[in-house]
mmCIF file of C-alpha atoms and ligand atoms in Angstrom:
data_model
loop_
_atom_site.group_PDB
_atom_site.id
_atom_site.type_symbol
_atom_site.label_atom_id
_atom_site.label_comp_id
_atom_site.label_asym_id
_atom_site.label_seq_id
_atom_site.Cartn_x
_atom_site.Cartn_y
_atom_site.Cartn_z
ATOM 1 C CA MET A 1 -0.045 -0.340 0.254
ATOM 2 C CA THR A 2 1.284 3.783 -0.849
ATOM 3 C CA GLU A 3 1.535 5.531 1.786
ATOM 4 C CA LEU A 4 -0.762 8.365 2.748
ATOM 5 C CA VAL A 5 0.114 11.891 2.213
ATOM 6 C CA ASP A 6 -2.278 14.100 4.102
ATOM 7 C CA LEU A 7 -2.113 17.742 3.751
ATOM 8 C CA ARG A 8 -5.312 18.971 5.241
ATOM 9 C CA SER A 9 -3.196 20.551 7.979
ATOM 10 C CA ASP A 10 -0.195 20.259 10.223
ATOM 11 C CA THR A 11 -2.490 19.020 13.116
ATOM 12 C CA VAL A 12 -2.411 15.709 11.354
ATOM 13 C CA SER A 13 1.197 15.161 12.387
ATOM 14 C CA ARG A 14 1.495 11.969 15.163
ATOM 15 C CA PRO A 15 3.787 12.057 17.924
ATOM 16 C CA THR A 16 7.784 10.750 16.829
ATOM 17 C CA GLU A 17 8.719 8.312 18.491
ATOM 18 C CA GLY A 18 11.130 10.167 20.550
ATOM 19 C CA MET A 19 8.274 12.432 21.583
ATOM 20 C CA ARG A 20 6.233 9.223 22.622
ATOM 21 C CA ALA A 21 9.586 8.679 24.731
ATOM 22 C CA ALA A 22 9.867 12.013 26.067
ATOM 23 C CA MET A 23 5.956 11.333 27.299
ATOM 24 C CA ALA A 24 6.410 8.415 28.612
ATOM 25 C CA LYS A 25 8.721 9.309 31.038
ATOM 26 C CA ALA A 26 7.611 12.654 31.858
ATOM 27 C CA GLU A 27 7.521 13.642 35.928
ATOM 28 C CA VAL A 28 3.721 14.609 36.569
ATOM 29 C CA GLY A 29 1.869 15.962 39.405
ATOM 30 C CA ASP A 30 -1.573 17.478 39.803
ATOM 31 C CA ASP A 31 -1.602 20.265 37.906
ATOM 32 C CA VAL A 32 -4.896 21.730 39.007
ATOM 33 C CA PHE A 33 -3.244 21.891 42.136
ATOM 34 C CA GLY A 34 -0.384 23.367 41.016
ATOM 35 C CA ASP A 35 2.503 21.128 41.065
ATOM 36 C CA ASP A 36 3.234 19.252 37.772
ATOM 37 C CA PRO A 37 6.630 20.052 37.630
ATOM 38 C CA THR A 38 6.698 19.344 33.748
ATOM 39 C CA CYS A 39 3.576 21.913 33.046
ATOM 40 C CA HIS A 40 5.484 24.554 35.338
ATOM 41 C CA ALA A 41 8.864 23.700 33.054
ATOM 42 C CA LEU A 42 6.909 24.353 29.836
ATOM 43 C CA GLU A 43 5.125 27.259 30.694
ATOM 44 C CA GLN A 44 7.952 28.752 32.253
ATOM 45 C CA ARG A 45 9.933 28.099 28.869
ATOM 46 C CA VAL A 46 7.613 29.354 26.593
ATOM 47 C CA ALA A 47 7.369 32.669 28.693
ATOM 48 C CA GLU A 48 10.698 32.949 29.039
ATOM 49 C CA GLU A 49 11.180 32.692 25.085
ATOM 50 C CA LEU A 50 8.678 35.502 24.585
ATOM 51 C CA GLY A 51 9.679 37.593 26.491
ATOM 52 C CA HIS A 52 7.002 37.779 28.807
ATOM 53 C CA GLU A 53 5.844 37.021 32.523
ATOM 54 C CA ALA A 54 3.887 33.957 32.590
ATOM 55 C CA ALA A 55 2.670 31.454 30.402
ATOM 56 C CA ILE A 56 -0.851 29.062 30.732
ATOM 57 C CA PHE A 57 -0.741 25.639 29.027
ATOM 58 C CA THR A 58 -4.277 25.053 27.437
ATOM 59 C CA VAL A 59 -5.677 22.327 25.585
ATOM 60 C CA THR A 60 -6.309 24.331 22.340
ATOM 61 C CA GLY A 61 -5.250 27.368 20.556
ATOM 62 C CA SER A 62 -8.862 28.606 20.928
ATOM 63 C CA LEU A 63 -8.899 28.381 24.440
ATOM 64 C CA ALA A 64 -5.340 29.872 24.486
ATOM 65 C CA ASN A 65 -6.813 33.095 22.456
ATOM 66 C CA LEU A 66 -9.928 33.343 24.443
ATOM 67 C CA LEU A 67 -8.069 33.408 27.821
ATOM 68 C CA ALA A 68 -5.257 35.668 26.467
ATOM 69 C CA ILE A 69 -8.378 38.432 25.142
ATOM 70 C CA ARG A 70 -10.855 38.088 27.366
ATOM 71 C CA SER A 71 -7.901 39.250 30.154
ATOM 72 C CA LEU A 72 -7.505 42.677 27.548
ATOM 73 C CA VAL A 73 -11.534 43.309 26.681
ATOM 74 C CA PRO A 74 -13.864 43.715 29.114
ATOM 75 C CA THR A 75 -17.873 42.643 28.178
ATOM 76 C CA GLY A 76 -19.477 44.498 25.946
ATOM 77 C CA GLY A 77 -16.223 45.644 24.513
ATOM 78 C CA GLU A 78 -14.442 44.901 21.317
ATOM 79 C CA VAL A 79 -11.665 42.893 19.570
ATOM 80 C CA ILE A 80 -10.548 44.196 16.318
ATOM 81 C CA CYS A 81 -9.305 41.893 13.829
ATOM 82 C CA GLU A 82 -8.847 41.025 10.151
ATOM 83 C CA ALA A 83 -12.112 39.201 8.453
ATOM 84 C CA THR A 84 -10.468 35.783 8.171
ATOM 85 C CA ALA A 85 -8.708 35.358 11.322
ATOM 86 C CA HIS A 86 -9.192 32.307 13.181
ATOM 87 C CA ILE A 87 -10.650 34.183 16.246
ATOM 88 C CA VAL A 88 -13.429 34.809 13.976
ATOM 89 C CA ARG A 89 -13.590 32.717 11.576
ATOM 90 C CA ALA A 90 -12.927 29.025 13.334
ATOM 91 C CA GLU A 91 -13.563 29.666 17.068
ATOM 92 C CA LEU A 92 -17.095 28.805 16.827
ATOM 93 C CA GLY A 93 -18.509 32.418 18.579
ATOM 94 C CA ALA A 94 -16.724 31.694 21.986
ATOM 95 C CA HIS A 95 -15.407 35.084 22.339
ATOM 96 C CA ALA A 96 -19.182 36.262 22.454
ATOM 97 C CA ILE A 97 -20.712 33.169 24.133
ATOM 98 C CA LEU A 98 -17.950 32.897 26.899
ATOM 99 C CA ALA A 99 -16.485 36.074 27.045
ATOM 100 C CA GLY A 100 -19.297 38.481 26.193
ATOM 101 C CA THR A 101 -16.709 40.493 23.807
ATOM 102 C CA THR A 102 -17.888 41.491 20.123
ATOM 103 C CA THR A 103 -15.804 42.287 17.182
ATOM 104 C CA ARG A 104 -15.224 44.555 14.232
ATOM 105 C CA THR A 105 -12.843 43.664 11.123
ATOM 106 C CA TRP A 106 -10.686 44.819 8.627
ATOM 107 C CA THR A 107 -10.453 43.018 5.559
ATOM 108 C CA ALA A 108 -6.703 42.847 3.717
ATOM 109 C CA PRO A 109 -5.374 40.261 0.804
ATOM 110 C CA ARG A 110 -3.846 37.437 2.524
ATOM 111 C CA GLY A 111 -4.782 38.786 6.074
ATOM 112 C CA GLN A 112 -2.421 41.493 6.411
ATOM 113 C CA VAL A 113 -2.473 43.752 9.144
ATOM 114 C CA ASP A 114 -3.519 47.531 7.498
ATOM 115 C CA LEU A 115 -3.006 50.161 9.280
ATOM 116 C CA ASP A 116 -4.816 52.790 7.310
ATOM 117 C CA ALA A 117 -7.897 50.530 7.868
ATOM 118 C CA ILE A 118 -7.317 49.712 11.799
ATOM 119 C CA ARG A 119 -7.663 53.689 12.209
ATOM 120 C CA VAL A 120 -10.692 54.162 11.200
ATOM 121 C CA LEU A 121 -12.007 51.428 13.321
ATOM 122 C CA LEU A 122 -10.562 52.370 16.431
ATOM 123 C CA ALA A 123 -12.570 53.585 18.911
ATOM 124 C CA PRO A 124 -11.285 53.374 22.586
ATOM 125 C CA ASP A 125 -13.342 55.366 25.104
ATOM 126 C CA SER A 126 -16.517 55.314 23.177
ATOM 127 C CA GLY A 127 -18.637 56.656 26.044
ATOM 128 C CA PRO A 128 -22.363 54.976 26.893
ATOM 129 C CA TYR A 129 -23.623 54.558 23.113
ATOM 130 C CA PHE A 130 -20.596 53.473 20.989
ATOM 131 C CA VAL A 131 -19.176 50.100 22.131
ATOM 132 C CA SER A 132 -15.603 51.050 23.139
ATOM 133 C CA THR A 133 -12.091 49.153 21.225
ATOM 134 C CA ALA A 134 -10.297 47.620 23.682
ATOM 135 C CA ALA A 135 -7.928 45.478 21.985
ATOM 136 C CA VAL A 136 -6.303 44.809 18.047
ATOM 137 C CA ALA A 137 -5.663 40.576 17.866
ATOM 138 C CA VAL A 138 -3.027 40.281 15.041
ATOM 139 C CA GLU A 139 -2.525 36.592 13.297
ATOM 140 C CA ASN A 140 1.312 35.341 12.326
ATOM 141 C CA THR A 141 1.172 34.054 10.202
ATOM 142 C CA HIS A 142 -1.394 34.564 8.801
ATOM 143 C CA ASN A 143 -3.810 30.821 8.195
ATOM 144 C CA PHE A 144 -6.729 31.727 6.387
ATOM 145 C CA GLY A 145 -4.299 34.119 4.544
ATOM 146 C CA GLY A 146 -2.400 31.528 2.926
ATOM 147 C CA GLY A 147 0.566 31.194 6.080
ATOM 148 C CA SER A 148 1.543 34.899 5.408
ATOM 149 C CA VAL A 149 4.000 36.381 7.809
ATOM 150 C CA GLN A 150 3.355 40.106 8.964
ATOM 151 C CA SER A 151 5.718 43.000 8.442
ATOM 152 C CA ILE A 152 7.765 43.222 11.620
ATOM 153 C CA GLU A 153 7.769 47.150 10.707
ATOM 154 C CA VAL A 154 4.337 46.921 9.893
ATOM 155 C CA LEU A 155 3.543 45.459 13.443
ATOM 156 C CA HIS A 156 6.112 47.880 15.192
ATOM 157 C CA LYS A 157 3.838 51.238 13.666
ATOM 158 C CA LEU A 158 1.089 49.220 14.900
ATOM 159 C CA ARG A 159 2.102 49.156 18.524
ATOM 160 C CA GLU A 160 3.148 52.708 18.590
ATOM 161 C CA GLU A 161 -0.179 53.636 16.955
ATOM 162 C CA THR A 162 -2.456 51.152 19.650
ATOM 163 C CA HIS A 163 -0.045 52.316 22.590
ATOM 164 C CA ALA A 164 -1.443 55.940 21.803
ATOM 165 C CA ALA A 165 -4.844 55.064 21.923
ATOM 166 C CA GLY A 166 -4.560 53.268 24.973
ATOM 167 C CA VAL A 167 -5.767 49.695 23.050
ATOM 168 C CA ALA A 168 -3.856 46.372 23.734
ATOM 169 C CA LEU A 169 -2.441 44.213 21.253
ATOM 170 C CA HIS A 170 -2.871 40.191 20.881
ATOM 171 C CA LEU A 171 -1.106 37.919 18.494
ATOM 172 C CA ASP A 172 -2.640 34.456 17.771
ATOM 173 C CA GLY A 173 0.765 33.247 17.059
ATOM 174 C CA ALA A 174 -0.747 29.836 16.432
ATOM 175 C CA ARG A 175 2.066 29.458 13.918
ATOM 176 C CA LEU A 176 4.882 31.834 15.253
ATOM 177 C CA TRP A 177 7.457 29.706 15.081
ATOM 178 C CA ASN A 178 6.809 29.435 11.586
ATOM 179 C CA ALA A 179 7.349 33.261 11.317
ATOM 180 C CA HIS A 180 9.980 33.354 13.000
ATOM 181 C CA ILE A 181 12.050 30.404 10.894
ATOM 182 C CA ALA A 182 10.624 32.400 7.669
ATOM 183 C CA THR A 183 12.323 35.782 8.428
ATOM 184 C CA GLY A 184 14.719 34.957 10.951
ATOM 185 C CA LEU A 185 14.098 37.275 13.607
ATOM 186 C CA PRO A 186 14.186 36.274 17.292
ATOM 187 C CA LEU A 187 10.749 35.032 18.618
ATOM 188 C CA ALA A 188 10.496 38.039 21.313
ATOM 189 C CA GLU A 189 11.189 40.581 18.726
ATOM 190 C CA PHE A 190 7.780 39.345 17.173
ATOM 191 C CA ALA A 191 6.307 38.918 20.997
ATOM 192 C CA ASP A 192 7.698 42.067 22.750
ATOM 193 C CA LEU A 193 5.184 44.225 20.579
ATOM 194 C CA PHE A 194 2.138 42.133 22.108
ATOM 195 C CA ASP A 195 0.566 42.271 25.612
ATOM 196 C CA THR A 196 -0.945 38.877 25.006
ATOM 197 C CA ILE A 197 0.221 36.033 22.851
ATOM 198 C CA ALA A 198 -1.169 32.361 21.596
ATOM 199 C CA VAL A 199 0.865 29.795 20.358
ATOM 200 C CA CYS A 200 -0.081 26.004 19.581
ATOM 201 C CA LEU A 201 2.411 23.295 20.132
ATOM 202 C CA SER A 202 -0.027 21.070 17.942
ATOM 203 C CA LYS A 203 0.542 22.615 14.648
ATOM 204 C CA GLY A 204 3.755 22.505 13.099
ATOM 205 C CA LEU A 205 5.861 21.893 16.157
ATOM 206 C CA GLY A 206 4.231 18.426 16.040
ATOM 207 C CA ALA A 207 2.501 17.702 19.943
ATOM 208 C CA PRO A 208 -0.437 15.760 19.911
ATOM 209 C CA ILE A 209 -2.200 18.435 22.124
ATOM 210 C CA GLY A 210 -1.117 21.644 23.895
ATOM 211 C CA SER A 211 -1.466 25.369 23.289
ATOM 212 C CA LEU A 212 0.066 28.455 25.614
ATOM 213 C CA ALA A 213 -1.519 32.022 26.929
ATOM 214 C CA VAL A 214 1.284 34.021 27.871
ATOM 215 C CA GLY A 215 1.249 37.823 29.177
ATOM 216 C CA SER A 216 1.647 39.380 32.422
ATOM 217 C CA ALA A 217 1.770 37.588 36.209
ATOM 218 C CA ASP A 218 -1.689 39.039 36.491
ATOM 219 C CA GLN A 219 -3.253 38.127 33.470
ATOM 220 C CA ILE A 220 -1.879 34.622 33.450
ATOM 221 C CA ALA A 221 -3.532 34.152 37.422
ATOM 222 C CA GLU A 222 -6.749 35.247 36.139
ATOM 223 C CA ALA A 223 -6.657 32.939 32.905
ATOM 224 C CA ARG A 224 -6.055 30.058 35.540
ATOM 225 C CA VAL A 225 -9.034 30.883 37.299
ATOM 226 C CA TRP A 226 -11.268 31.094 33.475
ATOM 227 C CA ARG A 227 -9.284 27.996 32.302
ATOM 228 C CA LYS A 228 -10.656 25.575 35.498
ATOM 229 C CA ARG A 229 -14.383 27.633 35.096
ATOM 230 C CA TYR A 230 -14.091 26.911 31.245
ATOM 231 C CA GLY A 231 -14.075 23.324 32.536
ATOM 232 C CA ALA A 232 -10.535 22.828 31.047
ATOM 233 C CA GLY A 233 -8.520 22.434 34.405
ATOM 234 C CA TRP A 234 -6.585 19.288 33.804
ATOM 235 C CA ARG A 235 -4.392 16.715 36.440
ATOM 236 C CA GLN A 236 -1.204 15.099 35.202
ATOM 237 C CA ALA A 237 -1.067 17.272 31.782
ATOM 238 C CA GLY A 238 2.959 16.922 32.593
ATOM 239 C CA VAL A 239 3.022 13.814 30.118
ATOM 240 C CA LEU A 240 1.363 16.060 27.300
ATOM 241 C CA ALA A 241 3.820 19.051 28.466
ATOM 242 C CA ALA A 242 6.661 16.667 28.042
ATOM 243 C CA ALA A 243 5.484 16.146 24.361
ATOM 244 C CA GLY A 244 5.611 20.492 24.233
ATOM 245 C CA LEU A 245 9.422 20.677 25.705
ATOM 246 C CA TYR A 246 10.036 17.838 23.285
ATOM 247 C CA ALA A 247 8.781 19.388 20.509
ATOM 248 C CA LEU A 248 10.541 22.900 21.514
ATOM 249 C CA ASP A 249 13.429 20.872 21.502
ATOM 250 C CA HIS A 250 13.702 19.057 18.328
ATOM 251 C CA HIS A 251 11.339 20.653 15.718
ATOM 252 C CA ILE A 252 11.910 24.508 15.516
ATOM 253 C CA ASP A 253 14.438 24.422 13.167
ATOM 254 C CA ARG A 254 13.228 21.514 10.591
ATOM 255 C CA LEU A 255 10.202 23.840 10.123
ATOM 256 C CA ALA A 256 11.886 25.385 7.493
ATOM 257 C CA ASP A 257 11.765 21.759 5.673
ATOM 258 C CA ASP A 258 7.906 22.426 5.357
ATOM 259 C CA HIS A 259 8.581 25.815 3.963
ATOM 260 C CA ALA A 260 10.834 24.554 1.565
ATOM 261 C CA ASN A 261 8.149 21.502 1.001
ATOM 262 C CA ALA A 262 5.093 24.129 0.406
ATOM 263 C CA LYS A 263 6.937 25.859 -2.116
ATOM 264 C CA ALA A 264 8.056 23.195 -4.246
ATOM 265 C CA ILE A 265 4.516 22.305 -4.378
ATOM 266 C CA ALA A 266 3.346 25.541 -5.239
ATOM 267 C CA THR A 267 6.010 26.081 -7.928
ATOM 268 C CA LEU A 268 5.184 22.839 -9.785
ATOM 269 C CA LEU A 269 1.661 23.981 -9.450
ATOM 270 C CA ALA A 270 2.258 27.300 -10.966
ATOM 271 C CA ASP A 271 3.780 25.924 -13.639
ATOM 272 C CA ALA A 272 0.707 23.358 -14.263
ATOM 273 C CA VAL A 273 -2.025 24.900 -13.351
ATOM 274 C CA PRO A 274 -0.980 29.321 -14.460
ATOM 275 C CA GLY A 275 -2.467 31.309 -12.278
ATOM 276 C CA SER A 276 -3.766 28.974 -9.236
ATOM 277 C CA VAL A 277 -1.096 30.486 -7.019
ATOM 278 C CA ASP A 278 2.042 31.995 -6.531
ATOM 279 C CA PRO A 279 5.026 31.091 -5.020
ATOM 280 C CA ALA A 280 6.124 34.362 -4.160
ATOM 281 C CA GLU A 281 3.591 34.489 -1.524
ATOM 282 C CA VAL A 282 3.942 31.328 -0.132
ATOM 283 C CA ASP A 283 5.817 32.496 2.715
ATOM 284 C CA THR A 284 5.912 29.403 5.250
ATOM 285 C CA ASN A 285 4.140 26.015 4.905
ATOM 286 C CA ILE A 286 0.580 26.665 3.620
ATOM 287 C CA VAL A 287 -0.415 26.643 -0.098
ATOM 288 C CA ILE A 288 -3.681 27.882 -0.938
ATOM 289 C CA LEU A 289 -4.661 26.637 -4.742
ATOM 290 C CA ASP A 290 -6.966 29.275 -6.722
ATOM 291 C CA LEU A 291 -9.257 26.642 -8.527
ATOM 292 C CA SER A 292 -11.911 29.376 -9.691
ATOM 293 C CA SER A 293 -10.172 29.234 -13.655
ATOM 294 C CA THR A 294 -10.343 25.728 -13.611
ATOM 295 C CA GLY A 295 -13.849 24.976 -13.004
ATOM 296 C CA ARG A 296 -13.156 22.567 -10.844
ATOM 297 C CA THR A 297 -14.233 21.962 -6.885
ATOM 298 C CA GLY A 298 -11.861 21.876 -4.330
ATOM 299 C CA THR A 299 -13.499 19.016 -3.695
ATOM 300 C CA GLU A 300 -14.095 17.250 -6.627
ATOM 301 C CA VAL A 301 -10.132 17.372 -6.999
ATOM 302 C CA ALA A 302 -9.790 16.101 -3.253
ATOM 303 C CA GLU A 303 -11.751 12.959 -4.218
ATOM 304 C CA ALA A 304 -10.080 12.298 -7.426
ATOM 305 C CA VAL A 305 -6.558 12.140 -5.572
ATOM 306 C CA ARG A 306 -7.425 10.135 -2.650
ATOM 307 C CA LYS A 307 -6.981 7.118 -5.091
ATOM 308 C CA ASP A 308 -3.035 8.346 -5.010
ATOM 309 C CA GLY A 309 -3.135 8.041 -1.520
ATOM 310 C CA ILE A 310 -3.047 11.852 -0.978
ATOM 311 C CA VAL A 311 -5.808 13.447 1.478
ATOM 312 C CA LEU A 312 -7.001 17.248 0.626
ATOM 313 C CA ALA A 313 -9.557 19.333 2.453
ATOM 314 C CA GLY A 314 -11.223 20.017 -0.430
ATOM 315 C CA GLY A 315 -13.218 23.422 -0.316
ATOM 316 C CA LYS A 316 -15.520 25.625 -2.436
ATOM 317 C CA ASP A 317 -13.457 26.971 -5.277
ATOM 318 C CA ARG A 318 -9.902 26.428 -3.483
ATOM 319 C CA LEU A 319 -7.462 23.577 -1.755
ATOM 320 C CA ARG A 320 -5.738 24.334 0.892
ATOM 321 C CA LEU A 321 -2.368 22.369 1.254
ATOM 322 C CA VAL A 322 -0.105 22.689 4.455
ATOM 323 C CA THR A 323 2.890 20.755 5.092
ATOM 324 C CA HIS A 324 4.346 19.489 8.142
ATOM 325 C CA LEU A 325 6.607 16.570 9.570
ATOM 326 C CA ASP A 326 4.809 13.891 8.478
ATOM 327 C CA VAL A 327 5.065 14.721 4.628
ATOM 328 C CA ASP A 328 8.852 14.570 3.566
ATOM 329 C CA ALA A 329 9.451 16.187 -0.131
ATOM 330 C CA ALA A 330 8.936 13.113 -2.195
ATOM 331 C CA GLY A 331 5.660 13.080 -0.747
ATOM 332 C CA CYS A 332 4.647 16.802 -1.377
ATOM 333 C CA LYS A 333 6.365 16.374 -5.084
ATOM 334 C CA ARG A 334 3.646 13.083 -5.356
ATOM 335 C CA ALA A 335 0.732 14.788 -3.976
ATOM 336 C CA ALA A 336 1.441 18.292 -6.226
ATOM 337 C CA GLU A 337 1.650 16.095 -9.506
ATOM 338 C CA ALA A 338 -1.621 14.216 -8.497
ATOM 339 C CA ILE A 339 -3.339 17.613 -8.488
ATOM 340 C CA ALA A 340 -1.655 19.105 -11.421
ATOM 341 C CA LYS A 341 -2.682 15.613 -13.205
ATOM 342 C CA THR A 342 -6.373 15.540 -12.199
ATOM 343 C CA LEU A 343 -6.732 19.104 -13.035
ATOM 344 C CA LYS A 344 -5.005 18.671 -16.763
ATOM 345 C CA VAL A 345 -7.240 15.865 -17.426
ATOM 346 C CA SER A 346 -10.377 18.212 -17.273
HETATM 347 C C1 LIG B 1 -4.916 26.260 14.927
HETATM 348 C C2 LIG B 1 -5.041 27.635 14.962
HETATM 349 C C3 LIG B 1 -6.090 28.225 16.225
HETATM 350 C C4 LIG B 1 -6.228 27.008 17.792
HETATM 351 O O1 LIG B 1 -6.905 25.964 17.151
HETATM 352 P P1 LIG B 1 -7.337 24.949 18.181
HETATM 353 O O2 LIG B 1 -7.731 23.743 16.897
HETATM 354 O O3 LIG B 1 -8.452 25.613 18.977
HETATM 355 O O4 LIG B 1 -5.720 24.373 18.975
HETATM 356 C C5 LIG B 1 -5.953 29.655 16.616
HETATM 357 N N1 LIG B 1 -5.233 30.492 15.470
HETATM 358 C C6 LIG B 1 -4.913 29.710 14.287
HETATM 359 C C7 LIG B 1 -4.388 31.360 13.628
HETATM 360 C C8 LIG B 1 -4.683 29.061 14.038
HETATM 361 O O5 LIG B 1 -4.322 28.064 13.046
#
């Protein structure tokens, strides 16, 4: 049987042998009582590497975003973000339902920060009639923007302007390590600009579960109360924290391979299906293929290549391919060739 090449997401990678060994021998305690040493070690390490006071380990990135943003935005206040941001497109209304916060959005190509658009939206201290803006949230890399990296210069300007307006900044850094590897900029240079940050260990880093919210000691102490209140306190979670620590030791530099594989997929498909993708816009590990000129749907293409052992998530006129540590260069080439063949036959 040919090996499956699953490019639906970088969340599908399975823990490696080394990671499983680290999990098996993790020292653990009861994290709700605050005595799991491996959770502590992970939280301290991530807070330090991002240059902030404290961090809290959470089951998902959605929960990390929710805990962080609710520490910045009071009930009835608003957070501003890009229209395709994960917090408004893929967290099922959690911020409205569970924290009582509202959103307004700007729209920009590839999910980029648009300073002019944000300036128009910013409305802190709006008084008793309008909603007051408490925070701006930025995604880096931007998932539905095709894994695009935000410009550090623009982020610096955003920090200046929001700071002057008294508005906080949250970073959805589910793939912040990808931005770090793609740019060569230190992680803390991005993280310094934000009041709170969410990062995921379960994306390109390859841990089976786990994210962290990062911020001040007070914010994270409050987040610990809300994590329990949301029913997400956990006990011997050190088994999972050990996977995260292993990922930080072994799976950061190799993200460059995922980026090279994504670029190779885009290059092959740009050639085979002109207009479907611009390889120059593939910054990291995500390739978005625009099928609108082919007359085929993503669902059809995904179905067609399934017989070749290629697993894709199909959409209407788009395909999103995500590279990760369970697919190598040869597998990615096989996937791109299968897609090219299917699209050429039609
Ligand atoms: C994956 C992801 C998250 C968190 O997703 P969970 O499935 O809740 O862990 C948050 N933001 C972005 C941009 C993501 O890609």
